[in-house]
PDB file of C-alpha atoms in Angstrom:
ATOM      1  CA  UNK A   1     -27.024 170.813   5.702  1.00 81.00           C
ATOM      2  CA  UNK A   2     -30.716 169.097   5.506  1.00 90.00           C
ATOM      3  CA  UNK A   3     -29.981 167.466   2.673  1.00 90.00           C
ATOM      4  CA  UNK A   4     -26.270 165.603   3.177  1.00 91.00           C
ATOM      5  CA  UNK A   5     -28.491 164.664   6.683  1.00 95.00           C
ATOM      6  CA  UNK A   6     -31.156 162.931   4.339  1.00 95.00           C
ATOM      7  CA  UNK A   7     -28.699 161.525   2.084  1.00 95.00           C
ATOM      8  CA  UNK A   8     -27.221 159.973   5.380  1.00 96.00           C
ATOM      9  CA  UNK A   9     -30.554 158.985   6.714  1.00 97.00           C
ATOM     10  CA  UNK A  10     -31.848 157.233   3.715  1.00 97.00           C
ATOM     11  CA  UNK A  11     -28.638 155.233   3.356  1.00 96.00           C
ATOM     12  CA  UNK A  12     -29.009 153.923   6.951  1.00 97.00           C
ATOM     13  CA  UNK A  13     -32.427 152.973   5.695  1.00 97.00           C
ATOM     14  CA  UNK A  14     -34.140 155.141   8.803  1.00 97.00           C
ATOM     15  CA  UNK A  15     -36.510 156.249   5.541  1.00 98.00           C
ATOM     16  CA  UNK A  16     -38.980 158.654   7.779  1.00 97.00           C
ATOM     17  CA  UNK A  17     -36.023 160.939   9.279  1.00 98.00           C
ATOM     18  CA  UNK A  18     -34.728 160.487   6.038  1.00 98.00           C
ATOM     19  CA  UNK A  19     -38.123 161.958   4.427  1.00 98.00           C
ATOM     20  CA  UNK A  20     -38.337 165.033   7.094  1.00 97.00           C
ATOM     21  CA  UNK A  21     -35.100 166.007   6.361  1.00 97.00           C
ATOM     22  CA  UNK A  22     -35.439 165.981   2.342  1.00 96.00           C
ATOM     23  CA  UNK A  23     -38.601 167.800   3.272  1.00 96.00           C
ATOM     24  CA  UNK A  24     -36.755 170.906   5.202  1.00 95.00           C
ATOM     25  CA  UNK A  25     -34.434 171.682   2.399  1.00 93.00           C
ATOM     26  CA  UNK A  26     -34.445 175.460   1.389  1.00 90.00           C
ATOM     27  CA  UNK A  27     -35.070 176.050  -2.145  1.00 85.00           C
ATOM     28  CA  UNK A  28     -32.279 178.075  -2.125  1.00 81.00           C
ATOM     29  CA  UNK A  29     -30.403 175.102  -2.526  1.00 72.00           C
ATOM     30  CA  UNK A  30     -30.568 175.205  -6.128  1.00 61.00           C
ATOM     31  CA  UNK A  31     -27.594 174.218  -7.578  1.00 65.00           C
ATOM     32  CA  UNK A  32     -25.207 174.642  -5.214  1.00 63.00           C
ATOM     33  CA  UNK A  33     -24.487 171.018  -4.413  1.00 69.00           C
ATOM     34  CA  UNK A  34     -24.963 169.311  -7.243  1.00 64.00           C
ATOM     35  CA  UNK A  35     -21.633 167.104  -7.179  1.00 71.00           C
ATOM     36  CA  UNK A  36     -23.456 165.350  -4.610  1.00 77.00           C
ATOM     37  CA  UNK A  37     -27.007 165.976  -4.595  1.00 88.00           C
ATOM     38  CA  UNK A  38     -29.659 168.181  -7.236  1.00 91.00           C
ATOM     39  CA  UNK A  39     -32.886 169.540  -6.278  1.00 92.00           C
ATOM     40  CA  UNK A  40     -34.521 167.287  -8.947  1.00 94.00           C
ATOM     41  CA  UNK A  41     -32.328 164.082  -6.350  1.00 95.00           C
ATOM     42  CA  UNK A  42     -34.138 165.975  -3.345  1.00 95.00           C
ATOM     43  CA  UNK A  43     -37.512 165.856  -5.446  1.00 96.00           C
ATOM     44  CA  UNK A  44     -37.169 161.851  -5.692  1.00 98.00           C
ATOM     45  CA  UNK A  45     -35.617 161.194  -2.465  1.00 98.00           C
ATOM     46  CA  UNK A  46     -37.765 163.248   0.049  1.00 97.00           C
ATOM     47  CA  UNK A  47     -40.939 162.096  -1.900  1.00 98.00           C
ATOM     48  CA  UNK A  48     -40.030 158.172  -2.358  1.00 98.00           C
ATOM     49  CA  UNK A  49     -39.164 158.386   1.460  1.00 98.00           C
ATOM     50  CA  UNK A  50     -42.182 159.696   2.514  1.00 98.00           C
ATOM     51  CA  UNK A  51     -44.507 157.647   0.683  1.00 98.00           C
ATOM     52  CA  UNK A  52     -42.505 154.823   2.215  1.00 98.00           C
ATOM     53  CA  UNK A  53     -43.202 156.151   5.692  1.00 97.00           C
ATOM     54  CA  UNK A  54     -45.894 158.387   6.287  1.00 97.00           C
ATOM     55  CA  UNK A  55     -49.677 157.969   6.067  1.00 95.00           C
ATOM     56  CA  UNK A  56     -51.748 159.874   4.067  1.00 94.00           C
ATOM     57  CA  UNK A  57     -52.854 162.625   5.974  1.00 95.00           C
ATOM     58  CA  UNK A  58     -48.930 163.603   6.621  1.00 96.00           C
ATOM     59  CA  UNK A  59     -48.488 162.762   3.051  1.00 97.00           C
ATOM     60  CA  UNK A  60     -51.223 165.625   1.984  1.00 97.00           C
ATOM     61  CA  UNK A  61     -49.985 168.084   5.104  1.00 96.00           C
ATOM     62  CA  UNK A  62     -46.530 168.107   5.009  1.00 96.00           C
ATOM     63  CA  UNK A  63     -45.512 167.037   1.211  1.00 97.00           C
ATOM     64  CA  UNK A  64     -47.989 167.965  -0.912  1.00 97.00           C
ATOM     65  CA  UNK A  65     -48.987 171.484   0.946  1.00 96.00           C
ATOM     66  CA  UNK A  66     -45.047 171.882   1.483  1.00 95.00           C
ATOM     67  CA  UNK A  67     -44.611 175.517   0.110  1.00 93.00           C
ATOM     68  CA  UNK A  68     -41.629 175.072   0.033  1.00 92.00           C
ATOM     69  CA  UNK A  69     -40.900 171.406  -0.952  1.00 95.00           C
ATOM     70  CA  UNK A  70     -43.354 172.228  -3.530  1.00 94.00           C
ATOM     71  CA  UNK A  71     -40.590 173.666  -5.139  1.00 92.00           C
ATOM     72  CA  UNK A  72     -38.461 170.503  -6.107  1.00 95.00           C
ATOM     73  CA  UNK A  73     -41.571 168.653  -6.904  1.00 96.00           C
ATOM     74  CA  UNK A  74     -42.390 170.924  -9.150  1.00 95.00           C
ATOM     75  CA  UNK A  75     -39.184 169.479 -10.747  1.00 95.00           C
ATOM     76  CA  UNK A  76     -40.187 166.103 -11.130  1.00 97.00           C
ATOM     77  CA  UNK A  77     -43.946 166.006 -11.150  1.00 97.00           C
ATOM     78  CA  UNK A  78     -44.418 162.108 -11.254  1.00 98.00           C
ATOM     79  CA  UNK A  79     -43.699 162.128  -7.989  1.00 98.00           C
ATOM     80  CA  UNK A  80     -46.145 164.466  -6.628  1.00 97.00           C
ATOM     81  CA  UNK A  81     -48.272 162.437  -8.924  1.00 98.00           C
ATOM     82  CA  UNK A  82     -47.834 159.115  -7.417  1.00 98.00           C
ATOM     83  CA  UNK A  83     -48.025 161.243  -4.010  1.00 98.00           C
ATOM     84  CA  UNK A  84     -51.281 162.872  -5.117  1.00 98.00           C
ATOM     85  CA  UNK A  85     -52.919 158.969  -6.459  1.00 98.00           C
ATOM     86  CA  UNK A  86     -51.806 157.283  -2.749  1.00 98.00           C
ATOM     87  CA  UNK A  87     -53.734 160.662  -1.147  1.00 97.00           C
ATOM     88  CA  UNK A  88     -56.662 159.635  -3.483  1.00 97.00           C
ATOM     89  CA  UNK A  89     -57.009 155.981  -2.686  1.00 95.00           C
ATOM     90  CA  UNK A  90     -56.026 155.019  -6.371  1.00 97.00           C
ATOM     91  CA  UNK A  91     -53.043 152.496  -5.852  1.00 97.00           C
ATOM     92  CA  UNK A  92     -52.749 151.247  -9.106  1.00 96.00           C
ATOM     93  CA  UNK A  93     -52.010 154.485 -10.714  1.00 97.00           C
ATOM     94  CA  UNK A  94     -49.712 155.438  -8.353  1.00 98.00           C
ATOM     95  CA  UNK A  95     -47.932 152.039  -8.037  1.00 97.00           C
ATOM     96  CA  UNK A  96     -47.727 151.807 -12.345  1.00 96.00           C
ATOM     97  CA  UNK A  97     -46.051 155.742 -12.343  1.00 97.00           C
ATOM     98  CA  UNK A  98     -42.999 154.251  -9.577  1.00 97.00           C
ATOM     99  CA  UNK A  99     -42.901 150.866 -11.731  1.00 96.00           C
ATOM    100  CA  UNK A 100     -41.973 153.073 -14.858  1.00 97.00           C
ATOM    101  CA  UNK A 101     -39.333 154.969 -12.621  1.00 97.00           C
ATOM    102  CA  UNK A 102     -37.608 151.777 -11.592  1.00 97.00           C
ATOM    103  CA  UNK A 103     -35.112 151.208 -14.150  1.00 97.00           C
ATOM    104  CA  UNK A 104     -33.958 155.238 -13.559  1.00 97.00           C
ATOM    105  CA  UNK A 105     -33.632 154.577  -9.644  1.00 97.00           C
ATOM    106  CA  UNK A 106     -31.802 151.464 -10.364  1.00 97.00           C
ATOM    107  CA  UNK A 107     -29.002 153.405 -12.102  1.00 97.00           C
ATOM    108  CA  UNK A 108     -29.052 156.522  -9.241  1.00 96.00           C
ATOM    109  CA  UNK A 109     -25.687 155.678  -7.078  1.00 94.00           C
ATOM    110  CA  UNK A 110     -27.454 156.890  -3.676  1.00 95.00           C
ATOM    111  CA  UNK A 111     -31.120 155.332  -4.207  1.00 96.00           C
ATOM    112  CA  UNK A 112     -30.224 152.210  -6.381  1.00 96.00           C
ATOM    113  CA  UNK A 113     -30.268 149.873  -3.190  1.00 96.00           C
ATOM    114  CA  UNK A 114     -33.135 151.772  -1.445  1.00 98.00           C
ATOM    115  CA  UNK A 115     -35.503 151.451  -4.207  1.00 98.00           C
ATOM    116  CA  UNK A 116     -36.475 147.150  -3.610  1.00 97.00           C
ATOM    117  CA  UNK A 117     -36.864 148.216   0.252  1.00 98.00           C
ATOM    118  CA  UNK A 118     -39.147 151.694  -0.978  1.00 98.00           C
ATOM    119  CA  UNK A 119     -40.945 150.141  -3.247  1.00 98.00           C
ATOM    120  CA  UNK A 120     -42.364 147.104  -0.951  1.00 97.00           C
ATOM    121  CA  UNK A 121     -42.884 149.153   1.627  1.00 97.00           C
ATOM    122  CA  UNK A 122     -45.163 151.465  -0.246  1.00 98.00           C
ATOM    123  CA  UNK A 123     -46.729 148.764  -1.838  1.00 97.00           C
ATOM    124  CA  UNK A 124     -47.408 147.184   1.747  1.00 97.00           C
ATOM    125  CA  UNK A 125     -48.841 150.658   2.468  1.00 97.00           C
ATOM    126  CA  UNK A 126     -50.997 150.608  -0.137  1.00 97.00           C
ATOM    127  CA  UNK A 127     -52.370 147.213   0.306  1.00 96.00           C
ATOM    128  CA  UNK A 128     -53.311 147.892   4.119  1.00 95.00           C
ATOM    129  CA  UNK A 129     -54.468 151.532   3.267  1.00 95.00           C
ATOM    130  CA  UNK A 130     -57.009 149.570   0.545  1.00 95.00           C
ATOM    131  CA  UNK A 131     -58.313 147.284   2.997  1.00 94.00           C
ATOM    132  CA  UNK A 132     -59.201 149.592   5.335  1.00 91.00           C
ATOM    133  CA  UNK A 133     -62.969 150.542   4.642  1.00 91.00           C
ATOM    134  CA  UNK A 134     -63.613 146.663   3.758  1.00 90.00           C
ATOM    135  CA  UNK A 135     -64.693 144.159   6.323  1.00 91.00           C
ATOM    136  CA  UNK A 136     -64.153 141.887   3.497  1.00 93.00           C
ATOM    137  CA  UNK A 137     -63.093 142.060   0.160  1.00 94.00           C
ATOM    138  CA  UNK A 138     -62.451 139.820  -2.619  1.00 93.00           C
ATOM    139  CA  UNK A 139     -59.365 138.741  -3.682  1.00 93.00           C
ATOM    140  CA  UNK A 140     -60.161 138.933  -7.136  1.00 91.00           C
ATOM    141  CA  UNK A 141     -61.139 142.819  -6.694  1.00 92.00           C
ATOM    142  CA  UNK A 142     -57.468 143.205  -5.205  1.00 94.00           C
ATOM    143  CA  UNK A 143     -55.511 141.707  -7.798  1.00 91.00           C
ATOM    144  CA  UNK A 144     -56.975 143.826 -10.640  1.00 92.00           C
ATOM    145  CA  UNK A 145     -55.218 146.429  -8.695  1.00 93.00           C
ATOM    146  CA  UNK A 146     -52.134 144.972  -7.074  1.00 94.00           C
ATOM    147  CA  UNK A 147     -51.319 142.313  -9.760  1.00 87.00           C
ATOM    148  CA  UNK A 148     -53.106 142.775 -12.772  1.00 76.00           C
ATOM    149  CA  UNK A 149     -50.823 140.566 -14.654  1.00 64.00           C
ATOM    150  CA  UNK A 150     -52.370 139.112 -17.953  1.00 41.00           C
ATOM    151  CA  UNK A 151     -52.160 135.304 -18.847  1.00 37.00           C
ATOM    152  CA  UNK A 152     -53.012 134.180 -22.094  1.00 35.00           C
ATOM    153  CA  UNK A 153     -55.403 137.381 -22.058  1.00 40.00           C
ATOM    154  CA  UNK A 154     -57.250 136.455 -18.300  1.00 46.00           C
ATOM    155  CA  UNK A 155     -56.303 137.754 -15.164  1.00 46.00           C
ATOM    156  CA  UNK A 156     -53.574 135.226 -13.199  1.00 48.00           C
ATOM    157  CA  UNK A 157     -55.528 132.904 -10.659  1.00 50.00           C
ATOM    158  CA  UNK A 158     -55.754 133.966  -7.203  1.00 49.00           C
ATOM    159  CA  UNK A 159     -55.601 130.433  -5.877  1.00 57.00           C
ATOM    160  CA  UNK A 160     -53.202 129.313  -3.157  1.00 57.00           C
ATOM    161  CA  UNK A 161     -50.364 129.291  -5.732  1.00 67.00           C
ATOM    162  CA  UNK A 162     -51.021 132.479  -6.559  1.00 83.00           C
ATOM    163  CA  UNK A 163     -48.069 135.056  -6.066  1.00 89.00           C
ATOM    164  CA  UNK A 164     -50.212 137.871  -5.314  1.00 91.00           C
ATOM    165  CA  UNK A 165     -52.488 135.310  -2.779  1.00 91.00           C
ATOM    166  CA  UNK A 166     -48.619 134.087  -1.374  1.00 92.00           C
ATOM    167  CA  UNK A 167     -47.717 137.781  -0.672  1.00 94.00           C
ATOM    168  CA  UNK A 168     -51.078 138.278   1.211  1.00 94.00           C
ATOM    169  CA  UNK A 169     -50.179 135.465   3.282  1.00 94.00           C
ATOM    170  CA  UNK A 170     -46.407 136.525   4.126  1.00 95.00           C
ATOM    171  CA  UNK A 171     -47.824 139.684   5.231  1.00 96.00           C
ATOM    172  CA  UNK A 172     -50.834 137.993   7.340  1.00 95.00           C
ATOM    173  CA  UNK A 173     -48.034 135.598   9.104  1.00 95.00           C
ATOM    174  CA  UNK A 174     -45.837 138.733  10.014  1.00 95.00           C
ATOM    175  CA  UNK A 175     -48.249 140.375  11.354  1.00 94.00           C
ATOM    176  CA  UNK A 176     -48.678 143.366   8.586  1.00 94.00           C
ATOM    177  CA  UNK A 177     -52.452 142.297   8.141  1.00 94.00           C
ATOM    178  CA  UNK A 178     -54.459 141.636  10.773  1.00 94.00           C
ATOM    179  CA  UNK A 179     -56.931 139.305   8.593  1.00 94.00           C
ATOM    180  CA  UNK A 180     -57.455 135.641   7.357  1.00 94.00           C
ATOM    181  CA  UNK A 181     -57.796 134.457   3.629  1.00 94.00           C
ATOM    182  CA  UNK A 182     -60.661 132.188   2.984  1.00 92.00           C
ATOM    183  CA  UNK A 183     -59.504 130.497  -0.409  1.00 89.00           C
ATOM    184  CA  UNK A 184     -62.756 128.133  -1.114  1.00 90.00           C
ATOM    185  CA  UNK A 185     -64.833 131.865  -1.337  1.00 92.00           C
ATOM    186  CA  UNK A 186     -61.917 133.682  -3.001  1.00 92.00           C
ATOM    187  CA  UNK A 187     -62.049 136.564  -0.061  1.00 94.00           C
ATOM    188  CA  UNK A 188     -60.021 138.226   2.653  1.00 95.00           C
ATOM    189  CA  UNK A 189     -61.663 138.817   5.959  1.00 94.00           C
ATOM    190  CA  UNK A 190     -60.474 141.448   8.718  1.00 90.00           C
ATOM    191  CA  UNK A 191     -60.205 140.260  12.091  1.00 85.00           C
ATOM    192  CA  UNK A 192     -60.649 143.471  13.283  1.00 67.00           C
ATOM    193  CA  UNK A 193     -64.410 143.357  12.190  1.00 51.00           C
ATOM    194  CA  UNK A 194     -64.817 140.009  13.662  1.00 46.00           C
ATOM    195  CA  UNK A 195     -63.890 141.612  17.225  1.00 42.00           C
ATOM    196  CA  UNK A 196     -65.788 144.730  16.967  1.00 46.00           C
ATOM    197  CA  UNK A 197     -68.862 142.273  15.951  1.00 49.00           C
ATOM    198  CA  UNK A 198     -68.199 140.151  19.109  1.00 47.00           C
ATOM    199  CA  UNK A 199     -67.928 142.843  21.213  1.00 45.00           C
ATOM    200  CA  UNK A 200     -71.307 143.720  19.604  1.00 51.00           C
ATOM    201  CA  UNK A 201     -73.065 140.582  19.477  1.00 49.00           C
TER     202      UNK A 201
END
């Protein structure tokens, strides 16, 4: 059965397998297995793992014009609605909507210790998807949408001690970004315009 498969997938953290399985479950599932999993479970699991794992054009292909996964999203529309937002380019929406689900996955016995792992990795998502059509890009600009945080009514700082400036550069060291932070300007570069501007010049 597709879903025990993606219940055993997702716990061995293999999130993408995990995702197509969740994603070839028959609607007539219904509720058939629900000492173990519900459709509203296969809702939240096959769309948390594919947000984790696929880009947006599989995203839009193969979740959201699912006929028949359609079915258990219908179920638990937040989650086609966080889908929908990452489709659309608008990350803060769609990262707020999982933040108020985070408590509830905490307390699921299969997803509560997926959801940390999920959750950054959709976040990274997001943060590389935004940078995309920028050759640079300030960082105040991405902190209004990956950690609008309010202190003492003002945005927090984006300086070096920044959290949201220290995440940037974890991700830059491992190799998730390919780009460089210049701090006295208060931007983030892309290499990857620097090399096509080389090549260029």
């Amino acid at each position: 059965m597709m879903a025990a498969m993606g219940l055993s997938l997702m716990h061995s953290c293999s999130y993408l397998e995990a995702a197509n399985s969740f994603l070839s479950v028959e609607p007539t599932l219904a509720d058939t297995f629900n000492e173990v999993i519900t459709p509203n479970d296969i809702a939240v699991y096959g769309g948390l793992c594919a947000l984790a794992s696929m880009d947006r054009n599989e995203l839009q292909r193969r979740v959201l014009e699912n006929n028949s996964f359609r079915n258990f999203l219908e179920l638990e529309p937040h989650i086609r609605r966080a889908i929908g937002f990452f489709c659309n380019s608008k990350f803060r929406p769609c990262l707020d909507i999982l933040e108020a689900y985070r408590v509830d996955y905490l307390l699921d016995i299969h997803l509560q210790r997926h959801v940390a792992e999920l959750y950054s990795l959709i976040r990274t998502k997001s943060i590389k998807q935004y940078l995309v059509p920028f050759s640079r890009v300030t960082l105040d600009s991405m902190a209004t949408i990956f950690a609008p945080h309010i202190v003492g009514g003002e945005a927090q700082p984006t300086g070096f001690k920044s959290p949201f400036v220290q995440e940037l550069i974890t991700l830059i060291k491992a190799g998730v970004l390919d780009a460089r932070i210049d701090l006295e300007k208060g931007v983030l570069v892309s290499n990857q315009t620097d090399l096509r501007e080389e090549v260029q010049n």
